[in-house]
mmCIF file of C-alpha atoms and ligand atoms in Angstrom:
data_model
loop_
_atom_site.group_PDB
_atom_site.id
_atom_site.type_symbol
_atom_site.label_atom_id
_atom_site.label_comp_id
_atom_site.label_asym_id
_atom_site.label_seq_id
_atom_site.Cartn_x
_atom_site.Cartn_y
_atom_site.Cartn_z
ATOM 1 C CA MET A 1 3.807 1.259 -33.285
ATOM 2 C CA SER A 2 6.811 0.716 -31.040
ATOM 3 C CA LYS A 3 8.464 -2.684 -31.285
ATOM 4 C CA THR A 4 10.053 -2.347 -27.929
ATOM 5 C CA ILE A 5 8.848 -4.304 -24.959
ATOM 6 C CA PHE A 6 9.966 -3.142 -21.322
ATOM 7 C CA ILE A 7 10.778 -5.869 -18.856
ATOM 8 C CA LEU A 8 10.625 -4.216 -15.319
ATOM 9 C CA ASN A 9 12.065 -5.861 -12.183
ATOM 10 C CA GLY A 10 11.420 -4.551 -8.756
ATOM 11 C CA PRO A 11 13.300 -4.802 -5.307
ATOM 12 C CA ASN A 12 15.892 -7.553 -4.451
ATOM 13 C CA LEU A 13 15.573 -8.982 -8.226
ATOM 14 C CA ASN A 14 19.146 -7.588 -8.674
ATOM 15 C CA LEU A 15 20.237 -10.482 -6.264
ATOM 16 C CA LEU A 16 18.652 -13.081 -8.608
ATOM 17 C CA GLY A 17 20.728 -16.129 -8.587
ATOM 18 C CA LYS A 18 22.258 -15.362 -5.148
ATOM 19 C CA ARG A 19 19.175 -14.744 -2.828
ATOM 20 C CA GLN A 20 17.231 -17.781 -1.753
ATOM 21 C CA PRO A 21 18.072 -19.915 -4.718
ATOM 22 C CA GLU A 22 15.921 -22.571 -3.365
ATOM 23 C CA ILE A 23 12.902 -20.565 -4.211
ATOM 24 C CA TYR A 24 14.190 -18.369 -7.133
ATOM 25 C CA GLY A 25 16.780 -20.683 -8.729
ATOM 26 C CA ALA A 26 20.458 -20.075 -9.663
ATOM 27 C CA ASP A 27 19.866 -18.109 -12.964
ATOM 28 C CA THR A 28 20.534 -14.481 -12.816
ATOM 29 C CA LEU A 29 18.936 -11.266 -14.189
ATOM 30 C CA ASP A 30 21.629 -11.155 -16.837
ATOM 31 C CA ASP A 31 20.312 -14.730 -17.898
ATOM 32 C CA VAL A 32 16.784 -13.369 -18.032
ATOM 33 C CA GLU A 33 17.940 -10.458 -20.213
ATOM 34 C CA ASN A 34 19.960 -12.699 -22.545
ATOM 35 C CA ASN A 35 17.239 -15.330 -22.936
ATOM 36 C CA CYS A 36 14.504 -12.545 -23.628
ATOM 37 C CA ARG A 37 16.738 -10.456 -26.033
ATOM 38 C CA ALA A 38 17.438 -13.639 -28.132
ATOM 39 C CA LEU A 39 13.748 -14.546 -28.210
ATOM 40 C CA ALA A 40 12.550 -10.955 -28.923
ATOM 41 C CA THR A 41 15.012 -10.639 -31.766
ATOM 42 C CA SER A 42 13.827 -13.925 -33.279
ATOM 43 C CA LEU A 43 10.460 -12.602 -33.234
ATOM 44 C CA GLY A 44 11.178 -9.174 -34.630
ATOM 45 C CA PHE A 45 10.986 -7.241 -31.315
ATOM 46 C CA ASP A 46 13.414 -5.316 -29.044
ATOM 47 C CA ILE A 47 13.551 -5.549 -25.170
ATOM 48 C CA GLU A 48 14.711 -3.162 -22.551
ATOM 49 C CA LEU A 49 15.285 -4.764 -19.175
ATOM 50 C CA PHE A 50 15.275 -2.489 -16.054
ATOM 51 C CA GLN A 51 15.691 -3.211 -12.292
ATOM 52 C CA SER A 52 15.259 -0.938 -9.504
ATOM 53 C CA ASN A 53 14.875 -1.437 -5.703
ATOM 54 C CA HIS A 54 12.979 2.077 -5.587
ATOM 55 C CA GLU A 55 9.169 2.345 -6.204
ATOM 56 C CA GLY A 56 9.403 5.846 -7.651
ATOM 57 C CA VAL A 57 11.915 4.726 -10.167
ATOM 58 C CA ILE A 58 9.755 1.880 -11.274
ATOM 59 C CA ILE A 59 6.881 4.346 -11.715
ATOM 60 C CA ASP A 60 9.102 6.796 -13.703
ATOM 61 C CA THR A 61 9.963 3.919 -15.887
ATOM 62 C CA ILE A 62 6.288 2.991 -16.440
ATOM 63 C CA HIS A 63 5.605 6.596 -17.378
ATOM 64 C CA ARG A 64 8.563 6.425 -19.881
ATOM 65 C CA ALA A 65 6.802 3.214 -21.466
ATOM 66 C CA ARG A 66 3.752 5.507 -22.174
ATOM 67 C CA GLU A 67 5.968 6.890 -25.002
ATOM 68 C CA GLU A 68 8.493 4.002 -25.791
ATOM 69 C CA ALA A 69 6.991 0.534 -25.265
ATOM 70 C CA ALA A 70 4.188 -1.469 -26.783
ATOM 71 C CA ALA A 71 4.233 -3.854 -23.727
ATOM 72 C CA ILE A 72 5.326 -4.001 -20.235
ATOM 73 C CA ILE A 73 6.439 -7.260 -18.533
ATOM 74 C CA ILE A 74 6.601 -6.611 -14.872
ATOM 75 C CA ASN A 75 7.897 -8.476 -11.746
ATOM 76 C CA PRO A 76 7.174 -5.898 -9.148
ATOM 77 C CA GLY A 77 8.797 -8.100 -6.432
ATOM 78 C CA ALA A 78 7.369 -7.362 -2.873
ATOM 79 C CA PHE A 79 5.773 -4.229 -4.403
ATOM 80 C CA THR A 80 3.150 -6.548 -6.017
ATOM 81 C CA HIS A 81 1.566 -6.991 -2.669
ATOM 82 C CA THR A 82 1.761 -3.289 -1.429
ATOM 83 C CA SER A 83 1.862 -0.884 -4.143
ATOM 84 C CA VAL A 84 -1.346 0.990 -5.293
ATOM 85 C CA ALA A 85 0.995 3.602 -6.967
ATOM 86 C CA ILE A 86 2.571 1.184 -9.212
ATOM 87 C CA LEU A 87 -1.076 -0.035 -10.032
ATOM 88 C CA ASP A 88 -1.921 3.693 -10.809
ATOM 89 C CA ALA A 89 0.968 4.021 -13.153
ATOM 90 C CA LEU A 90 0.141 0.919 -14.966
ATOM 91 C CA ASN A 91 -3.452 2.057 -15.241
ATOM 92 C CA ALA A 92 -2.214 5.202 -16.941
ATOM 93 C CA TYR A 93 -0.394 3.031 -19.446
ATOM 94 C CA ASP A 94 -2.344 1.964 -22.682
ATOM 95 C CA GLY A 95 -0.402 -0.938 -23.820
ATOM 96 C CA LEU A 96 -0.163 -4.552 -22.876
ATOM 97 C CA VAL A 97 0.780 -5.495 -19.299
ATOM 98 C CA PHE A 98 1.963 -9.141 -18.103
ATOM 99 C CA GLU A 99 2.791 -9.645 -14.409
ATOM 100 C CA CYS A 100 5.532 -12.291 -13.952
ATOM 101 C CA HIS A 101 6.661 -13.957 -10.695
ATOM 102 C CA ILE A 102 9.565 -16.605 -10.739
ATOM 103 C CA SER A 103 8.057 -18.353 -7.841
ATOM 104 C CA ASN A 104 4.376 -19.647 -7.360
ATOM 105 C CA VAL A 105 3.349 -17.013 -5.010
ATOM 106 C CA HIS A 106 -0.033 -18.860 -4.250
ATOM 107 C CA LYS A 107 1.899 -21.649 -2.859
ATOM 108 C CA ARG A 108 3.731 -19.279 -0.363
ATOM 109 C CA GLU A 109 2.763 -17.111 2.585
ATOM 110 C CA SER A 110 -0.815 -15.747 2.400
ATOM 111 C CA PHE A 111 0.418 -12.156 2.318
ATOM 112 C CA ARG A 112 1.979 -13.064 -1.193
ATOM 113 C CA HIS A 113 -1.620 -14.187 -2.412
ATOM 114 C CA HIS A 114 -3.005 -10.705 -3.145
ATOM 115 C CA SER A 115 -1.555 -8.714 -5.983
ATOM 116 C CA PHE A 116 -2.487 -4.934 -6.759
ATOM 117 C CA VAL A 117 -1.030 -5.343 -10.375
ATOM 118 C CA SER A 118 -3.204 -8.325 -11.361
ATOM 119 C CA SER A 119 -6.312 -6.204 -11.888
ATOM 120 C CA ARG A 120 -4.587 -4.392 -14.570
ATOM 121 C CA ALA A 121 -2.563 -7.351 -15.976
ATOM 122 C CA ASP A 122 -3.443 -9.012 -19.466
ATOM 123 C CA GLY A 123 -1.781 -12.005 -18.276
ATOM 124 C CA VAL A 124 -0.298 -13.405 -15.052
ATOM 125 C CA MET A 125 2.523 -15.913 -14.744
ATOM 126 C CA ALA A 126 3.755 -17.433 -11.397
ATOM 127 C CA GLY A 127 5.911 -20.527 -10.727
ATOM 128 C CA PHE A 128 7.695 -20.939 -14.006
ATOM 129 C CA GLY A 129 11.088 -19.857 -12.825
ATOM 130 C CA ILE A 130 12.865 -17.302 -15.118
ATOM 131 C CA GLU A 131 11.081 -19.088 -18.211
ATOM 132 C CA GLY A 132 8.088 -17.128 -17.093
ATOM 133 C CA TYR A 133 9.413 -13.962 -18.571
ATOM 134 C CA GLU A 134 9.919 -15.681 -22.137
ATOM 135 C CA LEU A 135 6.435 -17.099 -21.981
ATOM 136 C CA CYS A 136 4.988 -13.583 -21.218
ATOM 137 C CA LEU A 137 7.240 -12.180 -24.016
ATOM 138 C CA ARG A 138 5.975 -14.790 -26.480
ATOM 139 C CA ARG A 139 2.360 -13.800 -25.523
ATOM 140 C CA ALA A 140 3.216 -10.118 -25.802
ATOM 141 C CA CYS A 141 4.789 -10.633 -29.324
ATOM 142 C CA SER A 142 1.977 -12.858 -30.481
ATOM 143 C CA LEU A 143 -0.696 -10.442 -29.530
ATOM 144 C CA LEU A 144 1.388 -7.482 -31.044
ATOM 145 C CA SER A 145 1.798 -9.243 -34.290
ATOM 146 C CA LYS A 146 -1.792 -9.772 -34.894
HETATM 147 C C1 DQA B 201 8.440 -12.367 -6.706
HETATM 148 C C2 DQA B 201 7.475 -13.017 -5.463
HETATM 149 C C3 DQA B 201 7.324 -11.779 -4.449
HETATM 150 O O1 DQA B 201 6.286 -12.206 -3.518
HETATM 151 C C4 DQA B 201 8.578 -11.413 -3.749
HETATM 152 O O2 DQA B 201 8.548 -10.420 -2.783
HETATM 153 C C5 DQA B 201 9.737 -11.259 -4.739
HETATM 154 C C6 DQA B 201 9.784 -12.120 -5.964
HETATM 155 C C7 DQA B 201 8.714 -13.717 -7.599
HETATM 156 O O3 DQA B 201 9.348 -13.348 -8.606
HETATM 157 O O4 DQA B 201 8.565 -14.864 -7.274
HETATM 158 O O5 DQA B 201 10.674 -10.421 -4.574
HETATM 159 O O6 DQA B 201 7.811 -11.424 -7.403
#
């Protein structure tokens, strides 16, 4: 079984640390990657972190995960609330799926309250800042180690 976990990030998350820091904080996607890589290594796993502003690229990466990853942690950004295509891609993936949001989407505008991805997710994290990625990773590694 693959020991690799994909961490996928959708639109605008390349600006993490710069965009709306009052909502998303000052940490960057590089910080997410460094923290998650250190944690994964300590637990005997590898991570690959991706970010794209393009729905099709995210879908292609989920397809690649079918062969290459034992779990996906995904923050689909605004595609969370719009993309049946990302849900369909995740439904064609057999491994573990965790949905991760930096902000607490349920405390925000009502259009952020619905997620197409949640119906496929094995767990959902929202409002834990970038620590949410590590919490998802811990859970994925724990389930994969059983
Ligand atoms: C987000 C929440 C989404 O509603 C938003 O569109 C994002 C980021 C989060 O991490 O809190 O881009 O997924």
